């Protein structure tokens, strides 16, 4: 029983798009920021597009961008596009009807889960993508001076200043993969 991170990834994607403005971002660029495979990003983008939250354009100049003003898109919109089915779920298999707890637990928990879902939705409907970006900006200023170390594919530690992976670098293109080059694509 693992938790699902799709909501967090989708909010990350939409926040990055809000940060970038009208410029479409390629899935490779977004994947680098999220630190995941571009295929994961494309799957989430497809669901977000289906919900009308992003628009995508194919081709060499293509990419994805927000469909609406980030001040209009709430986290509830994102949640409903991806996770809508409740915060928790009941048993996968029905409990024993021969047990005094099992016979009624789903009814009791159903009421509790409805309350939980209502509370979560109430919070999410009051936070927009714009709010998330505003909360990120103070963090970005503090982190801009920190040096971050990661392991390169060859196992050696690579260091870079966070300023080097800021949005302008993402706009310039994702790092080449597989050819050993760390230069950014133009």
mmCIF file of C-alpha atoms in Angstrom:
data_model
loop_
_atom_site.group_PDB
_atom_site.id
_atom_site.type_symbol
_atom_site.label_atom_id
_atom_site.label_comp_id
_atom_site.label_asym_id
_atom_site.label_seq_id
_atom_site.Cartn_x
_atom_site.Cartn_y
_atom_site.Cartn_z
ATOM 1 C CA UNK A 1 0.000 0.000 0.000
ATOM 2 C CA UNK A 2 1.988 2.950 -1.271
ATOM 3 C CA UNK A 3 0.888 6.536 -1.574
ATOM 4 C CA UNK A 4 0.324 8.111 -4.938
ATOM 5 C CA UNK A 5 2.528 11.059 -5.908
ATOM 6 C CA UNK A 6 0.720 11.982 -9.121
ATOM 7 C CA UNK A 7 -1.023 14.948 -7.483
ATOM 8 C CA UNK A 8 2.301 16.373 -6.255
ATOM 9 C CA UNK A 9 3.902 15.868 -9.682
ATOM 10 C CA UNK A 10 0.939 17.498 -11.445
ATOM 11 C CA UNK A 11 1.064 20.539 -9.144
ATOM 12 C CA UNK A 12 4.835 20.741 -9.777
ATOM 13 C CA UNK A 13 4.219 20.614 -13.559
ATOM 14 C CA UNK A 14 1.512 23.286 -13.488
ATOM 15 C CA UNK A 15 3.564 25.516 -11.184
ATOM 16 C CA UNK A 16 6.557 25.274 -13.525
ATOM 17 C CA UNK A 17 4.315 26.210 -16.438
ATOM 18 C CA UNK A 18 2.930 29.178 -14.491
ATOM 19 C CA UNK A 19 6.475 30.230 -13.682
ATOM 20 C CA UNK A 20 7.433 30.059 -17.373
ATOM 21 C CA UNK A 21 4.506 32.164 -18.568
ATOM 22 C CA UNK A 22 3.188 31.675 -22.090
ATOM 23 C CA UNK A 23 6.218 29.761 -23.342
ATOM 24 C CA UNK A 24 5.395 26.076 -23.934
ATOM 25 C CA UNK A 25 7.612 23.591 -22.104
ATOM 26 C CA UNK A 26 8.685 20.246 -23.512
ATOM 27 C CA UNK A 27 8.123 17.124 -21.423
ATOM 28 C CA UNK A 28 11.910 16.614 -21.225
ATOM 29 C CA UNK A 29 12.317 20.056 -19.663
ATOM 30 C CA UNK A 30 9.562 19.410 -17.139
ATOM 31 C CA UNK A 31 10.893 15.923 -16.395
ATOM 32 C CA UNK A 32 14.280 17.381 -15.529
ATOM 33 C CA UNK A 33 12.700 19.713 -12.988
ATOM 34 C CA UNK A 34 10.552 16.931 -11.501
ATOM 35 C CA UNK A 35 13.483 14.492 -11.687
ATOM 36 C CA UNK A 36 11.526 11.782 -13.446
ATOM 37 C CA UNK A 37 11.168 10.175 -16.842
ATOM 38 C CA UNK A 38 9.549 12.294 -19.599
ATOM 39 C CA UNK A 39 7.059 9.458 -20.197
ATOM 40 C CA UNK A 40 5.673 9.987 -16.678
ATOM 41 C CA UNK A 41 5.254 13.692 -17.443
ATOM 42 C CA UNK A 42 3.560 12.994 -20.789
ATOM 43 C CA UNK A 43 1.037 10.681 -19.119
ATOM 44 C CA UNK A 44 0.167 13.315 -16.527
ATOM 45 C CA UNK A 45 0.021 16.029 -19.197
ATOM 46 C CA UNK A 46 -2.462 13.910 -21.137
ATOM 47 C CA UNK A 47 -4.765 13.738 -18.104
ATOM 48 C CA UNK A 48 -4.354 17.450 -17.395
ATOM 49 C CA UNK A 49 -5.146 18.234 -21.036
ATOM 50 C CA UNK A 50 -8.217 16.007 -20.845
ATOM 51 C CA UNK A 51 -9.411 18.084 -17.908
ATOM 52 C CA UNK A 52 -8.747 21.303 -19.843
ATOM 53 C CA UNK A 53 -5.932 22.460 -17.541
ATOM 54 C CA UNK A 54 -3.128 22.453 -20.146
ATOM 55 C CA UNK A 55 -2.850 22.725 -23.899
ATOM 56 C CA UNK A 56 -0.177 20.949 -25.882
ATOM 57 C CA UNK A 57 1.297 21.487 -29.297
ATOM 58 C CA UNK A 58 3.383 18.931 -31.171
ATOM 59 C CA UNK A 59 6.448 19.572 -33.263
ATOM 60 C CA UNK A 60 9.895 21.012 -32.775
ATOM 61 C CA UNK A 61 8.498 24.284 -31.451
ATOM 62 C CA UNK A 62 5.777 22.551 -29.475
ATOM 63 C CA UNK A 63 5.303 21.845 -25.819
ATOM 64 C CA UNK A 64 2.665 22.305 -23.159
ATOM 65 C CA UNK A 65 1.429 25.368 -21.326
ATOM 66 C CA UNK A 66 -1.397 26.322 -19.006
ATOM 67 C CA UNK A 67 -4.824 26.548 -20.611
ATOM 68 C CA UNK A 68 -6.006 29.225 -18.151
ATOM 69 C CA UNK A 69 -4.684 31.920 -15.891
ATOM 70 C CA UNK A 70 -2.902 30.203 -12.950
ATOM 71 C CA UNK A 71 -5.058 32.260 -10.591
ATOM 72 C CA UNK A 72 -8.133 30.435 -11.888
ATOM 73 C CA UNK A 73 -6.851 26.855 -11.601
ATOM 74 C CA UNK A 74 -7.311 25.451 -8.115
ATOM 75 C CA UNK A 75 -5.613 22.465 -6.558
ATOM 76 C CA UNK A 76 -9.081 20.915 -6.434
ATOM 77 C CA UNK A 77 -9.157 21.083 -10.251
ATOM 78 C CA UNK A 78 -5.848 19.192 -10.314
ATOM 79 C CA UNK A 79 -7.030 16.678 -7.721
ATOM 80 C CA UNK A 80 -10.229 16.004 -9.649
ATOM 81 C CA UNK A 81 -8.308 15.620 -12.906
ATOM 82 C CA UNK A 82 -6.010 12.932 -11.479
ATOM 83 C CA UNK A 83 -6.978 11.466 -8.166
ATOM 84 C CA UNK A 84 -10.675 11.915 -7.893
ATOM 85 C CA UNK A 85 -11.894 8.863 -6.127
ATOM 86 C CA UNK A 86 -11.323 9.912 -2.597
ATOM 87 C CA UNK A 87 -8.356 10.328 -0.305
ATOM 88 C CA UNK A 88 -8.758 6.806 1.060
ATOM 89 C CA UNK A 89 -10.629 3.776 -0.136
ATOM 90 C CA UNK A 90 -12.432 0.886 1.473
ATOM 91 C CA UNK A 91 -11.273 -2.722 1.456
ATOM 92 C CA UNK A 92 -10.330 -4.192 -1.899
ATOM 93 C CA UNK A 93 -12.225 -7.352 -1.039
ATOM 94 C CA UNK A 94 -15.423 -7.222 1.029
ATOM 95 C CA UNK A 95 -14.887 -8.006 4.721
ATOM 96 C CA UNK A 96 -16.397 -11.106 6.264
ATOM 97 C CA UNK A 97 -20.140 -10.832 6.781
ATOM 98 C CA UNK A 98 -19.806 -13.391 9.584
ATOM 99 C CA UNK A 99 -17.788 -10.950 11.715
ATOM 100 C CA UNK A 100 -19.622 -8.348 13.849
ATOM 101 C CA UNK A 101 -17.066 -5.711 12.781
ATOM 102 C CA UNK A 102 -16.765 -6.814 9.150
ATOM 103 C CA UNK A 103 -20.504 -6.706 8.546
ATOM 104 C CA UNK A 104 -20.762 -2.977 9.342
ATOM 105 C CA UNK A 105 -17.288 -1.483 8.962
ATOM 106 C CA UNK A 106 -17.810 -0.321 5.380
ATOM 107 C CA UNK A 107 -20.933 1.626 6.317
ATOM 108 C CA UNK A 108 -19.181 3.352 9.223
ATOM 109 C CA UNK A 109 -15.980 4.028 7.285
ATOM 110 C CA UNK A 110 -17.971 5.242 4.276
ATOM 111 C CA UNK A 111 -19.354 8.086 6.388
ATOM 112 C CA UNK A 112 -15.901 8.904 7.785
ATOM 113 C CA UNK A 113 -14.321 8.888 4.317
ATOM 114 C CA UNK A 114 -17.002 11.221 3.011
ATOM 115 C CA UNK A 115 -16.131 13.695 5.789
ATOM 116 C CA UNK A 116 -12.405 13.384 5.008
ATOM 117 C CA UNK A 117 -12.957 13.910 1.282
ATOM 118 C CA UNK A 118 -15.140 16.954 1.936
ATOM 119 C CA UNK A 119 -12.499 18.494 4.218
ATOM 120 C CA UNK A 120 -9.706 17.880 1.676
ATOM 121 C CA UNK A 121 -11.751 19.351 -1.159
ATOM 122 C CA UNK A 122 -12.585 22.421 0.922
ATOM 123 C CA UNK A 123 -8.863 23.129 1.449
ATOM 124 C CA UNK A 124 -7.863 22.419 -2.160
ATOM 125 C CA UNK A 125 -10.584 24.656 -3.639
ATOM 126 C CA UNK A 126 -9.063 27.667 -1.879
ATOM 127 C CA UNK A 127 -5.508 27.281 -3.221
ATOM 128 C CA UNK A 128 -4.638 28.178 -6.802
ATOM 129 C CA UNK A 129 -1.569 27.400 -8.884
ATOM 130 C CA UNK A 130 -0.766 31.105 -8.558
ATOM 131 C CA UNK A 131 -0.768 30.700 -4.756
ATOM 132 C CA UNK A 132 1.696 27.813 -5.055
ATOM 133 C CA UNK A 133 4.016 29.888 -7.263
ATOM 134 C CA UNK A 134 3.857 32.792 -4.801
ATOM 135 C CA UNK A 135 4.847 30.414 -2.005
ATOM 136 C CA UNK A 136 7.748 29.122 -4.122
ATOM 137 C CA UNK A 137 9.313 32.501 -4.825
ATOM 138 C CA UNK A 138 10.708 33.114 -1.294
ATOM 139 C CA UNK A 139 12.070 29.557 -1.299
ATOM 140 C CA UNK A 140 13.744 30.122 -4.671
ATOM 141 C CA UNK A 141 15.481 33.265 -3.477
ATOM 142 C CA UNK A 142 16.883 31.502 -0.415
ATOM 143 C CA UNK A 143 17.969 28.443 -2.373
ATOM 144 C CA UNK A 144 19.540 30.365 -5.248
ATOM 145 C CA UNK A 145 22.803 30.780 -3.381
ATOM 146 C CA UNK A 146 23.076 27.133 -2.279
ATOM 147 C CA UNK A 147 25.187 24.624 -4.148
ATOM 148 C CA UNK A 148 23.514 21.338 -4.813
ATOM 149 C CA UNK A 149 25.327 18.065 -5.456
ATOM 150 C CA UNK A 150 23.938 15.161 -7.435
ATOM 151 C CA UNK A 151 25.345 11.923 -8.738
ATOM 152 C CA UNK A 152 26.024 11.924 -12.455
ATOM 153 C CA UNK A 153 25.268 8.851 -14.539
ATOM 154 C CA UNK A 154 28.936 7.860 -14.414
ATOM 155 C CA UNK A 155 28.738 7.667 -10.600
ATOM 156 C CA UNK A 156 30.797 10.807 -10.000
ATOM 157 C CA UNK A 157 29.380 13.624 -7.927
ATOM 158 C CA UNK A 158 28.474 16.669 -9.970
ATOM 159 C CA UNK A 159 27.986 20.047 -8.377
ATOM 160 C CA UNK A 160 26.048 22.955 -9.743
ATOM 161 C CA UNK A 161 24.655 26.180 -8.471
ATOM 162 C CA UNK A 162 20.848 26.301 -8.374
ATOM 163 C CA UNK A 163 21.002 29.417 -10.549
ATOM 164 C CA UNK A 164 22.257 27.145 -13.340
ATOM 165 C CA UNK A 165 19.084 25.068 -13.285
ATOM 166 C CA UNK A 166 16.654 27.956 -12.963
ATOM 167 C CA UNK A 167 13.880 28.464 -15.483
ATOM 168 C CA UNK A 168 16.089 30.109 -18.152
ATOM 169 C CA UNK A 169 18.095 26.894 -18.313
ATOM 170 C CA UNK A 170 14.933 24.842 -18.578
ATOM 171 C CA UNK A 171 13.682 27.126 -21.324
ATOM 172 C CA UNK A 172 16.953 26.639 -23.189
ATOM 173 C CA UNK A 173 16.268 22.914 -23.234
ATOM 174 C CA UNK A 174 16.820 19.780 -21.266
ATOM 175 C CA UNK A 175 20.313 18.394 -20.902
ATOM 176 C CA UNK A 176 21.429 15.960 -23.562
ATOM 177 C CA UNK A 177 20.859 12.430 -22.400
ATOM 178 C CA UNK A 178 22.963 9.462 -23.324
ATOM 179 C CA UNK A 179 25.807 11.253 -25.100
ATOM 180 C CA UNK A 180 27.702 12.275 -21.968
ATOM 181 C CA UNK A 181 27.330 15.963 -22.755
ATOM 182 C CA UNK A 182 26.151 18.289 -20.023
ATOM 183 C CA UNK A 183 25.616 21.220 -22.355
ATOM 184 C CA UNK A 184 22.120 22.508 -22.764
ATOM 185 C CA UNK A 185 20.365 22.180 -26.096
ATOM 186 C CA UNK A 186 19.652 25.410 -27.901
#
